[in-house]
Amino acid sequence: MPGGALRPEEGAARGKDELGSRIKEQKIVVDELSNLKKNRKVYRQQQNSNIFFLADRTEMLSENKNILDELKKEYQEIENSEKTKVKK
């Protein structure tokens, strides 16, 4: 399509692929945080900067698990909407 415009199904596929890669990335983060020794320090990067702040490991782990759950739910919603489109 001219001008780089995408058809709706192409945009959905790209969004689904991007979401899938974000889920993989988040799984790795959760795995890394859960395998850290108790005495290890964890730092959180300040958004849009190169500044890092000391963070609580258990808080970071629970936050990242919640993010992973939200991403999985969003991915499942996309898959379910695709299935209903195919049925129509």
mmCIF file with all atom_site columns, N, CA, C and O in Angstrom, residues 4-29:
data_model
loop_
_atom_site.group_PDB
_atom_site.id
_atom_site.type_symbol
_atom_site.label_atom_id
_atom_site.label_alt_id
_atom_site.label_comp_id
_atom_site.label_asym_id
_atom_site.label_entity_id
_atom_site.label_seq_id
_atom_site.pdbx_PDB_ins_code
_atom_site.Cartn_x
_atom_site.Cartn_y
_atom_site.Cartn_z
_atom_site.occupancy
_atom_site.B_iso_or_equiv
_atom_site.pdbx_formal_charge
_atom_site.auth_seq_id
_atom_site.auth_comp_id
_atom_site.auth_asym_id
_atom_site.auth_atom_id
_atom_site.pdbx_PDB_model_num
ATOM 1   N N  . GLY A 1 4  ? 3.205  3.520   3.077  1.00 0.00 ? 4  GLY A N  1
ATOM 2   C CA . GLY A 1 4  ? 3.502  2.670   4.228  1.00 0.00 ? 4  GLY A CA 1
ATOM 3   C C  . GLY A 1 4  ? 2.277  2.342   5.064  1.00 0.00 ? 4  GLY A C  1
ATOM 4   O O  . GLY A 1 4  ? 2.392  1.884   6.188  1.00 0.00 ? 4  GLY A O  1
ATOM 5   N N  . ALA A 1 5  ? 1.088  2.590   4.558  1.00 0.00 ? 5  ALA A N  1
ATOM 6   C CA . ALA A 1 5  ? -0.136 2.285   5.295  1.00 0.00 ? 5  ALA A CA 1
ATOM 7   C C  . ALA A 1 5  ? -0.334 0.779   5.362  1.00 0.00 ? 5  ALA A C  1
ATOM 8   O O  . ALA A 1 5  ? -0.024 0.054   4.424  1.00 0.00 ? 5  ALA A O  1
ATOM 9   N N  . LEU A 1 6  ? -0.855 0.336   6.497  1.00 0.00 ? 6  LEU A N  1
ATOM 10  C CA . LEU A 1 6  ? -1.085 -1.089  6.689  1.00 0.00 ? 6  LEU A CA 1
ATOM 11  C C  . LEU A 1 6  ? -2.569 -1.401  6.652  1.00 0.00 ? 6  LEU A C  1
ATOM 12  O O  . LEU A 1 6  ? -3.392 -0.602  7.082  1.00 0.00 ? 6  LEU A O  1
ATOM 13  N N  . ARG A 1 7  ? -2.896 -2.565  6.135  1.00 0.00 ? 7  ARG A N  1
ATOM 14  C CA . ARG A 1 7  ? -4.266 -3.044  6.255  1.00 0.00 ? 7  ARG A CA 1
ATOM 15  C C  . ARG A 1 7  ? -4.473 -3.435  7.716  1.00 0.00 ? 7  ARG A C  1
ATOM 16  O O  . ARG A 1 7  ? -3.516 -3.795  8.399  1.00 0.00 ? 7  ARG A O  1
ATOM 17  N N  . PRO A 1 8  ? -5.709 -3.396  8.210  1.00 0.00 ? 8  PRO A N  1
ATOM 18  C CA . PRO A 1 8  ? -5.951 -3.708  9.626  1.00 0.00 ? 8  PRO A CA 1
ATOM 19  C C  . PRO A 1 8  ? -5.390 -5.056  10.063 1.00 0.00 ? 8  PRO A C  1
ATOM 20  O O  . PRO A 1 8  ? -4.822 -5.166  11.151 1.00 0.00 ? 8  PRO A O  1
ATOM 21  N N  . GLU A 1 9  ? -5.508 -6.074  9.210  1.00 0.00 ? 9  GLU A N  1
ATOM 22  C CA . GLU A 1 9  ? -4.996 -7.385  9.614  1.00 0.00 ? 9  GLU A CA 1
ATOM 23  C C  . GLU A 1 9  ? -3.470 -7.401  9.699  1.00 0.00 ? 9  GLU A C  1
ATOM 24  O O  . GLU A 1 9  ? -2.891 -8.105  10.515 1.00 0.00 ? 9  GLU A O  1
ATOM 25  N N  . GLU A 1 10 ? -2.794 -6.591  8.871  1.00 0.00 ? 10 GLU A N  1
ATOM 26  C CA . GLU A 1 10 ? -1.329 -6.500  8.957  1.00 0.00 ? 10 GLU A CA 1
ATOM 27  C C  . GLU A 1 10 ? -0.918 -5.806  10.242 1.00 0.00 ? 10 GLU A C  1
ATOM 28  O O  . GLU A 1 10 ? 0.050  -6.197  10.887 1.00 0.00 ? 10 GLU A O  1
ATOM 29  N N  . GLY A 1 11 ? -1.645 -4.762  10.609 1.00 0.00 ? 11 GLY A N  1
ATOM 30  C CA . GLY A 1 11 ? -1.355 -4.049  11.856 1.00 0.00 ? 11 GLY A CA 1
ATOM 31  C C  . GLY A 1 11 ? -1.556 -4.940  13.061 1.00 0.00 ? 11 GLY A C  1
ATOM 32  O O  . GLY A 1 11 ? -0.775 -4.925  14.007 1.00 0.00 ? 11 GLY A O  1
ATOM 33  N N  . ALA A 1 12 ? -2.605 -5.758  13.029 1.00 0.00 ? 12 ALA A N  1
ATOM 34  C CA . ALA A 1 12 ? -2.874 -6.678  14.130 1.00 0.00 ? 12 ALA A CA 1
ATOM 35  C C  . ALA A 1 12 ? -1.776 -7.733  14.228 1.00 0.00 ? 12 ALA A C  1
ATOM 36  O O  . ALA A 1 12 ? -1.335 -8.084  15.322 1.00 0.00 ? 12 ALA A O  1
ATOM 37  N N  . ALA A 1 13 ? -1.317 -8.225  13.075 1.00 0.00 ? 13 ALA A N  1
ATOM 38  C CA . ALA A 1 13 ? -0.244 -9.229  13.077 1.00 0.00 ? 13 ALA A CA 1
ATOM 39  C C  . ALA A 1 13 ? 1.038  -8.635  13.635 1.00 0.00 ? 13 ALA A C  1
ATOM 40  O O  . ALA A 1 13 ? 1.733  -9.272  14.422 1.00 0.00 ? 13 ALA A O  1
ATOM 41  N N  . ARG A 1 14 ? 1.342  -7.409  13.222 1.00 0.00 ? 14 ARG A N  1
ATOM 42  C CA . ARG A 1 14 ? 2.548  -6.750  13.718 1.00 0.00 ? 14 ARG A CA 1
ATOM 43  C C  . ARG A 1 14 ? 2.430  -6.519  15.221 1.00 0.00 ? 14 ARG A C  1
ATOM 44  O O  . ARG A 1 14 ? 3.377  -6.728  15.966 1.00 0.00 ? 14 ARG A O  1
ATOM 45  N N  . GLY A 1 15 ? 1.247  -6.091  15.681 1.00 0.00 ? 15 GLY A N  1
ATOM 46  C CA . GLY A 1 15 ? 1.018  -5.871  17.107 1.00 0.00 ? 15 GLY A CA 1
ATOM 47  C C  . GLY A 1 15 ? 1.145  -7.161  17.898 1.00 0.00 ? 15 GLY A C  1
ATOM 48  O O  . GLY A 1 15 ? 1.692  -7.178  18.991 1.00 0.00 ? 15 GLY A O  1
ATOM 49  N N  . LYS A 1 16 ? 0.639  -8.243  17.321 1.00 0.00 ? 16 LYS A N  1
ATOM 50  C CA . LYS A 1 16 ? 0.716  -9.542  17.987 1.00 0.00 ? 16 LYS A CA 1
ATOM 51  C C  . LYS A 1 16 ? 2.165  -10.005 18.084 1.00 0.00 ? 16 LYS A C  1
ATOM 52  O O  . LYS A 1 16 ? 2.588  -10.513 19.120 1.00 0.00 ? 16 LYS A O  1
ATOM 53  N N  . ASP A 1 17 ? 2.932  -9.822  17.017 1.00 0.00 ? 17 ASP A N  1
ATOM 54  C CA . ASP A 1 17 ? 4.351  -10.195 17.034 1.00 0.00 ? 17 ASP A CA 1
ATOM 55  C C  . ASP A 1 17 ? 5.123  -9.374  18.061 1.00 0.00 ? 17 ASP A C  1
ATOM 56  O O  . ASP A 1 17 ? 5.947  -9.904  18.800 1.00 0.00 ? 17 ASP A O  1
ATOM 57  N N  . GLU A 1 18 ? 4.843  -8.080  18.083 1.00 0.00 ? 18 GLU A N  1
ATOM 58  C CA . GLU A 1 18 ? 5.521  -7.192  19.039 1.00 0.00 ? 18 GLU A CA 1
ATOM 59  C C  . GLU A 1 18 ? 5.156  -7.584  20.470 1.00 0.00 ? 18 GLU A C  1
ATOM 60  O O  . GLU A 1 18 ? 6.015  -7.624  21.348 1.00 0.00 ? 18 GLU A O  1
ATOM 61  N N  . LEU A 1 19 ? 3.894  -7.888  20.683 1.00 0.00 ? 19 LEU A N  1
ATOM 62  C CA . LEU A 1 19 ? 3.442  -8.304  22.002 1.00 0.00 ? 19 LEU A CA 1
ATOM 63  C C  . LEU A 1 19 ? 4.099  -9.621  22.400 1.00 0.00 ? 19 LEU A C  1
ATOM 64  O O  . LEU A 1 19 ? 4.514  -9.793  23.547 1.00 0.00 ? 19 LEU A O  1
ATOM 65  N N  . GLY A 1 20 ? 4.244  -10.532 21.445 1.00 0.00 ? 20 GLY A N  1
ATOM 66  C CA . GLY A 1 20 ? 4.909  -11.803 21.718 1.00 0.00 ? 20 GLY A CA 1
ATOM 67  C C  . GLY A 1 20 ? 6.356  -11.610 22.133 1.00 0.00 ? 20 GLY A C  1
ATOM 68  O O  . GLY A 1 20 ? 6.838  -12.258 23.062 1.00 0.00 ? 20 GLY A O  1
ATOM 69  N N  . SER A 1 21 ? 7.044  -10.692 21.473 1.00 0.00 ? 21 SER A N  1
ATOM 70  C CA . SER A 1 21 ? 8.448  -10.440 21.837 1.00 0.00 ? 21 SER A CA 1
ATOM 71  C C  . SER A 1 21 ? 8.539  -9.740  23.198 1.00 0.00 ? 21 SER A C  1
ATOM 72  O O  . SER A 1 21 ? 9.463  -10.005 23.969 1.00 0.00 ? 21 SER A O  1
ATOM 73  N N  . ARG A 1 22 ? 7.570  -8.881  23.513 1.00 0.00 ? 22 ARG A N  1
ATOM 74  C CA . ARG A 1 22 ? 7.562  -8.233  24.827 1.00 0.00 ? 22 ARG A CA 1
ATOM 75  C C  . ARG A 1 22 ? 7.301  -9.253  25.927 1.00 0.00 ? 22 ARG A C  1
ATOM 76  O O  . ARG A 1 22 ? 7.882  -9.165  27.010 1.00 0.00 ? 22 ARG A O  1
ATOM 77  N N  . ILE A 1 23 ? 6.457  -10.253 25.633 1.00 0.00 ? 23 ILE A N  1
ATOM 78  C CA . ILE A 1 23 ? 6.186  -11.317 26.610 1.00 0.00 ? 23 ILE A CA 1
ATOM 79  C C  . ILE A 1 23 ? 7.446  -12.125 26.863 1.00 0.00 ? 23 ILE A C  1
ATOM 80  O O  . ILE A 1 23 ? 7.781  -12.424 28.012 1.00 0.00 ? 23 ILE A O  1
ATOM 81  N N  . LYS A 1 24 ? 8.170  -12.471 25.798 1.00 0.00 ? 24 LYS A N  1
ATOM 82  C CA . LYS A 1 24 ? 9.427  -13.219 25.952 1.00 0.00 ? 24 LYS A CA 1
ATOM 83  C C  . LYS A 1 24 ? 10.416 -12.424 26.803 1.00 0.00 ? 24 LYS A C  1
ATOM 84  O O  . LYS A 1 24 ? 11.058 -12.978 27.704 1.00 0.00 ? 24 LYS A O  1
ATOM 85  N N  . GLU A 1 25 ? 10.529 -11.142 26.513 1.00 0.00 ? 25 GLU A N  1
ATOM 86  C CA . GLU A 1 25 ? 11.440 -10.275 27.260 1.00 0.00 ? 25 GLU A CA 1
ATOM 87  C C  . GLU A 1 25 ? 11.042 -10.221 28.733 1.00 0.00 ? 25 GLU A C  1
ATOM 88  O O  . GLU A 1 25 ? 11.895 -10.325 29.624 1.00 0.00 ? 25 GLU A O  1
ATOM 89  N N  . GLN A 1 26 ? 9.758  -10.088 28.991 1.00 0.00 ? 26 GLN A N  1
ATOM 90  C CA . GLN A 1 26 ? 9.280  -9.995  30.365 1.00 0.00 ? 26 GLN A CA 1
ATOM 91  C C  . GLN A 1 26 ? 9.485  -11.306 31.107 1.00 0.00 ? 26 GLN A C  1
ATOM 92  O O  . GLN A 1 26 ? 9.807  -11.305 32.295 1.00 0.00 ? 26 GLN A O  1
ATOM 93  N N  . LYS A 1 27 ? 9.330  -12.439 30.413 1.00 0.00 ? 27 LYS A N  1
ATOM 94  C CA . LYS A 1 27 ? 9.579  -13.743 31.035 1.00 0.00 ? 27 LYS A CA 1
ATOM 95  C C  . LYS A 1 27 ? 11.023 -13.844 31.489 1.00 0.00 ? 27 LYS A C  1
ATOM 96  O O  . LYS A 1 27 ? 11.320 -14.371 32.558 1.00 0.00 ? 27 LYS A O  1
ATOM 97  N N  . ILE A 1 28 ? 11.932 -13.333 30.665 1.00 0.00 ? 28 ILE A N  1
ATOM 98  C CA . ILE A 1 28 ? 13.356 -13.369 31.011 1.00 0.00 ? 28 ILE A CA 1
ATOM 99  C C  . ILE A 1 28 ? 13.625 -12.508 32.235 1.00 0.00 ? 28 ILE A C  1
ATOM 100 O O  . ILE A 1 28 ? 14.348 -12.911 33.147 1.00 0.00 ? 28 ILE A O  1
ATOM 101 N N  . VAL A 1 29 ? 13.013 -11.324 32.279 1.00 0.00 ? 29 VAL A N  1
ATOM 102 C CA . VAL A 1 29 ? 13.196 -10.429 33.430 1.00 0.00 ? 29 VAL A CA 1
ATOM 103 C C  . VAL A 1 29 ? 12.704 -11.105 34.708 1.00 0.00 ? 29 VAL A C  1
ATOM 104 O O  . VAL A 1 29 ? 13.401 -11.102 35.732 1.00 0.00 ? 29 VAL A O  1
#
